[in-house]
Amino acid sequence: MEGYLVNPKNTIEILKKHNIRFQKRFGQNFLVDEHVMKKIISAAQITRDDCVLEIGPGIGTMTQFLCEAAGKVLAVEIDRTLIPVLEHTLSEYENVTVICGDILKQDINELSVRYNCGKPFKVVANLPYYITTPIIMGFLEKDAPVESITVMVQKEVAERMQAEPGSKAYGALSLAVAYYAEAYLVANVPKNCFIPRPNVASAVIRLKKYKEPPVKVKDKKHMFSIIRASFSQRRKTLCNGIKNSAELNYKREDVEAVLEKMGIDSDVRGETLTLTQFAQISDMLM
Ligand code: SAM
């Protein structure tokens, strides 16, 4: 085989050689567009000093590029049938370790101690779409040792991650991302850049984790409970959302009093409020 895996001919050749069938349940859509691949690698700003954590290397398409850019690559793949394929396609790289397992069950702190002297990883991946949000929110909320996350996701999820207040895509995910990281849309990616073609359009997004969150709040867990409550029933007002929440214990009058002090209408909906306003509401309710 000539060159990298990232084209339809070489990908199909490897899949046939190893008799691999796509596992839909693992969200397998392999990237076959070199132009998109190079955009991802360049956006990830990888140097030889970095250890990259790749989620779902598949047959090793992106891993080949990561190995050439980074000092070390740690790749976690759930599908055990792909492990022998990776041994073959990555045989010429000495700076890669492949772990067979579920990324959601890995202790990222322990991996960083073992493979990167306790320093943070740069995460780069073409993510399995069925678990995009748990993976990203898990890294952010648990304060995992990760300095940036450059990933292919569903276009709609990328839009939600960087949505502004008042827009249709704005919600709990937008606010969580805004609290933990600076988000930047790297590229939109059409369906024909993958084998097999996914049902949805994709986009590459880069999240650079803040050293300090952009807003100060007494209790971030409390703030995120309020955020979740106000978006759990999208067409309801903030007051009703909080009053009806099983996680919180406030009366309608408590929320109305806070909104009045802030000069906000009592029938306001969560979708128009900024992160700073949610932090204020959270602090004033406590
Ligand atoms: N990186 C390859 C590429 O770009 O062509 C494959 C990307 S494919 C969209 C997603 C990959 O994640 C698949 O290889 C799939 O088996 C793997 N995967 C799915 N769920 C996973 C999980 N929970 N933990 C680790 N890998 C997972």
XYZ file of C-alpha atoms and ligand atoms in Angstrom:
313
model
C 0.000 0.000 0.000
C 1.306 3.446 -0.987
C 1.019 6.427 1.387
C -1.320 7.167 4.275
C -4.625 5.436 5.027
C -6.620 8.633 4.629
C -8.163 7.967 1.213
C -10.957 5.656 0.069
C -8.657 3.240 -1.810
C -6.249 2.537 1.070
C -9.016 2.423 3.690
C -11.006 -0.137 1.690
C -7.855 -2.183 1.040
C -7.080 -2.413 4.792
C -10.682 -3.211 5.715
C -10.778 -6.022 3.140
C -7.392 -7.400 4.106
C -8.454 -7.718 7.758
C -12.026 -8.702 6.947
C -13.409 -5.811 9.009
C -17.104 -4.907 9.057
C -18.218 -1.484 10.202
C -19.713 -1.566 13.683
C -22.561 0.909 13.645
C -23.010 0.589 17.427
C -19.480 2.025 17.876
C -20.141 5.003 15.595
C -17.563 3.903 13.030
C -17.182 6.381 10.171
C -13.612 6.494 8.947
C -12.185 9.766 7.654
C -10.929 9.475 4.058
C -10.177 13.104 3.178
C -6.551 14.195 3.511
C -7.352 17.900 3.256
C -9.700 17.710 6.275
C -7.183 15.567 8.155
C -4.450 18.168 7.690
C -6.793 20.925 8.906
C -7.481 18.971 12.107
C -3.791 18.288 12.748
C -2.857 21.913 12.153
C -5.700 23.240 14.360
C -4.624 20.929 17.203
C -1.255 22.770 17.389
C 0.700 19.646 18.266
C 4.423 19.775 18.966
C 7.045 17.126 19.742
C 6.644 18.057 23.438
C 3.022 16.912 23.439
C 1.371 13.641 24.329
C -1.841 13.309 22.350
C -4.788 11.297 23.611
C -6.749 9.937 20.664
C -10.233 8.539 21.248
C -11.206 5.792 18.818
C -8.241 5.398 16.437
C -10.305 3.033 14.244
C -7.849 1.574 11.713
C -5.221 4.212 12.571
C -6.014 6.842 9.920
C -5.575 9.904 12.153
C -3.090 8.132 14.422
C -0.519 8.053 11.593
C -0.612 11.870 11.363
C -0.614 12.285 15.154
C 2.457 10.048 15.505
C 4.322 12.214 13.014
C 3.438 15.471 14.803
C 3.528 14.562 18.516
C 6.131 13.253 20.948
C 3.783 10.476 22.062
C 0.312 9.217 21.170
C -1.989 7.257 23.449
C -4.942 5.827 21.544
C -7.983 4.235 23.232
C -10.112 1.972 21.009
C -13.153 0.033 22.233
C -13.460 -2.380 19.286
C -11.099 -5.286 19.935
C -11.295 -6.490 16.323
C -9.415 -3.322 15.307
C -6.415 -3.935 17.594
C -4.590 -6.301 15.146
C -5.332 -3.827 12.333
C -3.723 -1.023 14.361
C -0.682 -3.223 15.069
C -0.270 -3.524 11.312
C -1.034 0.058 10.193
C 1.026 1.683 12.987
C 3.924 -0.790 12.906
C 6.432 1.810 11.734
C 5.715 4.236 14.634
C 7.481 3.746 17.935
C 5.791 6.586 19.820
C 2.282 5.112 20.010
C 0.522 3.045 22.676
C -2.877 1.522 21.923
C -5.216 0.649 24.780
C -8.256 -1.529 24.114
C -11.067 -0.106 26.226
C -13.959 2.278 26.652
C -12.830 5.910 26.944
C -15.695 6.635 29.355
C -14.260 4.087 31.787
C -10.651 5.299 31.709
C -9.090 7.188 34.609
C -7.535 10.080 32.665
C -5.534 11.251 35.714
C -3.974 7.833 36.009
C -3.229 7.703 32.251
C -1.546 11.108 32.397
C 0.674 9.972 35.302
C 1.546 6.739 33.529
C 2.094 8.058 30.011
C 2.782 11.799 30.333
C 4.506 12.381 33.715
C 1.217 13.797 35.074
C 1.105 16.569 32.431
C -2.093 17.352 30.501
C -2.908 15.681 27.181
C -3.991 17.320 23.979
C -7.086 15.388 22.931
C -7.542 14.919 19.188
C -10.192 12.656 17.685
C -12.817 11.897 15.134
C -15.336 11.125 17.869
C -17.968 8.386 17.895
C -21.073 10.603 17.721
C -23.243 8.502 20.049
C -21.114 9.579 23.044
C -19.732 12.993 22.030
C -21.359 14.967 24.852
C -20.530 12.528 27.699
C -16.894 12.383 26.541
C -16.417 16.156 26.277
C -18.450 17.064 29.358
C -16.709 14.306 31.334
C -13.303 15.813 30.502
C -14.436 19.350 31.328
C -16.525 18.756 34.441
C -14.115 16.325 36.084
C -11.268 18.712 35.375
C -9.347 15.923 33.622
C -5.720 16.680 32.745
C -6.468 17.924 29.252
C -5.299 21.254 27.830
C -7.214 21.284 24.575
C -9.766 19.174 22.719
C -9.768 19.222 18.913
C -12.483 16.931 17.635
C -14.784 16.020 14.794
C -18.379 16.076 16.029
C -21.863 16.309 14.565
C -22.288 19.774 13.029
C -25.346 20.382 15.175
C -23.369 19.628 18.358
C -20.558 21.972 17.256
C -23.174 24.695 16.765
C -24.623 24.089 20.222
C -21.177 24.241 21.792
C -20.471 27.735 20.560
C -23.998 29.168 20.446
C -24.719 32.647 21.814
C -27.661 33.571 24.108
C -30.897 34.064 22.199
C -29.980 31.717 19.337
C -31.846 28.503 18.610
C -28.851 26.283 19.380
C -28.150 27.913 22.780
C -28.579 25.619 25.764
C -26.992 23.852 28.729
C -24.133 22.511 26.559
C -23.285 26.028 25.260
C -23.104 27.334 28.837
C -20.996 24.432 30.084
C -18.510 24.883 27.235
C -18.466 28.671 27.799
C -17.602 28.116 31.468
C -14.698 25.746 30.856
C -13.214 26.554 27.461
C -12.807 28.882 24.541
C -14.524 27.289 21.525
C -13.473 27.776 17.921
C -15.020 26.191 14.821
C -12.198 24.818 12.663
C -14.157 23.517 9.652
C -17.425 22.135 8.408
C -17.037 18.651 6.992
C -19.418 17.106 4.430
C -20.706 13.528 4.665
C -18.668 12.316 1.681
C -15.402 12.703 3.611
C -16.140 9.439 5.468
C -16.567 5.740 4.776
C -19.327 4.812 5.389
C -21.104 8.156 4.963
C -22.712 9.288 8.226
C -26.378 10.375 8.254
C -25.476 13.826 9.524
C -23.084 16.620 8.571
C -19.964 17.061 10.699
C -17.708 19.817 11.953
C -14.331 20.103 13.631
C -14.281 22.130 16.826
C -11.394 23.154 19.071
C -11.871 23.763 22.778
C -8.988 25.387 24.610
C -9.461 24.958 28.337
C -9.358 28.114 30.461
C -6.874 28.233 33.343
C -9.536 30.177 35.282
C -13.254 30.205 34.390
C -14.422 33.508 32.850
C -17.032 34.030 35.608
C -16.778 33.638 39.357
C -19.530 31.679 41.098
C -19.785 30.477 44.699
C -20.870 26.937 43.788
C -20.580 25.807 40.169
C -22.611 22.613 40.840
C -25.498 24.767 42.049
C -25.192 27.023 38.986
C -25.271 24.050 36.625
C -28.333 22.630 38.409
C -30.069 25.952 37.722
C -28.903 25.909 34.110
C -30.156 22.333 33.630
C -33.484 23.212 35.266
C -34.003 26.230 33.052
C -33.381 24.271 29.842
C -35.108 21.026 30.810
C -38.422 22.462 29.671
C -37.448 24.727 26.837
C -40.648 26.695 26.432
C -41.111 27.239 30.165
C -39.981 30.367 31.980
C -36.883 30.307 34.188
C -39.104 30.629 37.290
C -41.166 27.570 36.356
C -38.114 25.546 35.336
C -36.415 26.131 38.695
C -39.631 25.677 40.700
C -40.301 22.304 39.020
C -36.749 20.978 39.293
C -36.259 17.822 41.351
C -32.618 18.830 41.959
C -33.462 22.234 43.489
C -35.707 23.395 46.293
C -36.888 26.934 45.503
C -40.293 28.530 45.373
C -41.412 30.664 42.467
C -41.267 33.778 44.716
C -37.574 33.125 45.550
C -36.639 33.226 41.869
C -38.903 36.205 41.146
C -37.273 38.192 43.954
C -33.779 37.529 42.556
C -34.831 38.462 39.016
C -36.413 41.660 40.272
C -33.190 42.669 42.057
C -31.315 42.043 38.822
C -33.809 44.101 36.824
C -34.876 41.077 34.742
C -38.487 40.339 33.749
C -40.042 37.540 35.829
C -41.191 35.661 32.700
C -37.681 35.504 31.240
C -36.588 32.211 29.620
C -33.206 30.606 30.225
C -32.313 30.792 26.540
C -31.767 34.566 26.697
C -29.551 34.634 29.805
C -25.754 34.820 29.688
C -23.310 32.750 31.746
C -22.617 35.805 33.933
C -26.344 36.208 34.641
C -26.710 32.513 35.545
C -23.743 32.876 37.936
C -25.436 35.896 39.566
C -28.797 34.126 39.873
C -27.050 31.101 41.411
C -25.158 33.207 43.990
C -28.209 35.270 44.903
C -30.440 32.226 45.386
C -28.017 30.515 47.789
N -10.194 7.736 14.117
C -10.778 6.987 13.035
C -10.919 7.870 11.827
O -10.804 9.083 11.970
O -11.131 7.377 10.731
C -12.113 6.371 13.437
C -13.178 7.341 13.905
S -14.777 6.630 14.172
C -15.810 8.019 13.939
C -14.922 6.441 15.934
C -14.011 5.390 16.570
O -14.233 5.368 17.984
C -14.237 3.975 16.091
O -13.019 3.356 15.829
C -14.956 3.289 17.271
O -14.751 1.900 17.336
C -14.317 4.031 18.445
N -15.130 4.038 19.677
C -16.493 4.027 19.782
N -16.872 4.090 21.067
C -15.741 4.159 21.815
C -15.480 4.230 23.210
N -16.474 4.256 24.114
N -14.183 4.254 23.640
C -13.166 4.231 22.731
N -13.359 4.150 21.387
C -14.616 4.120 20.932
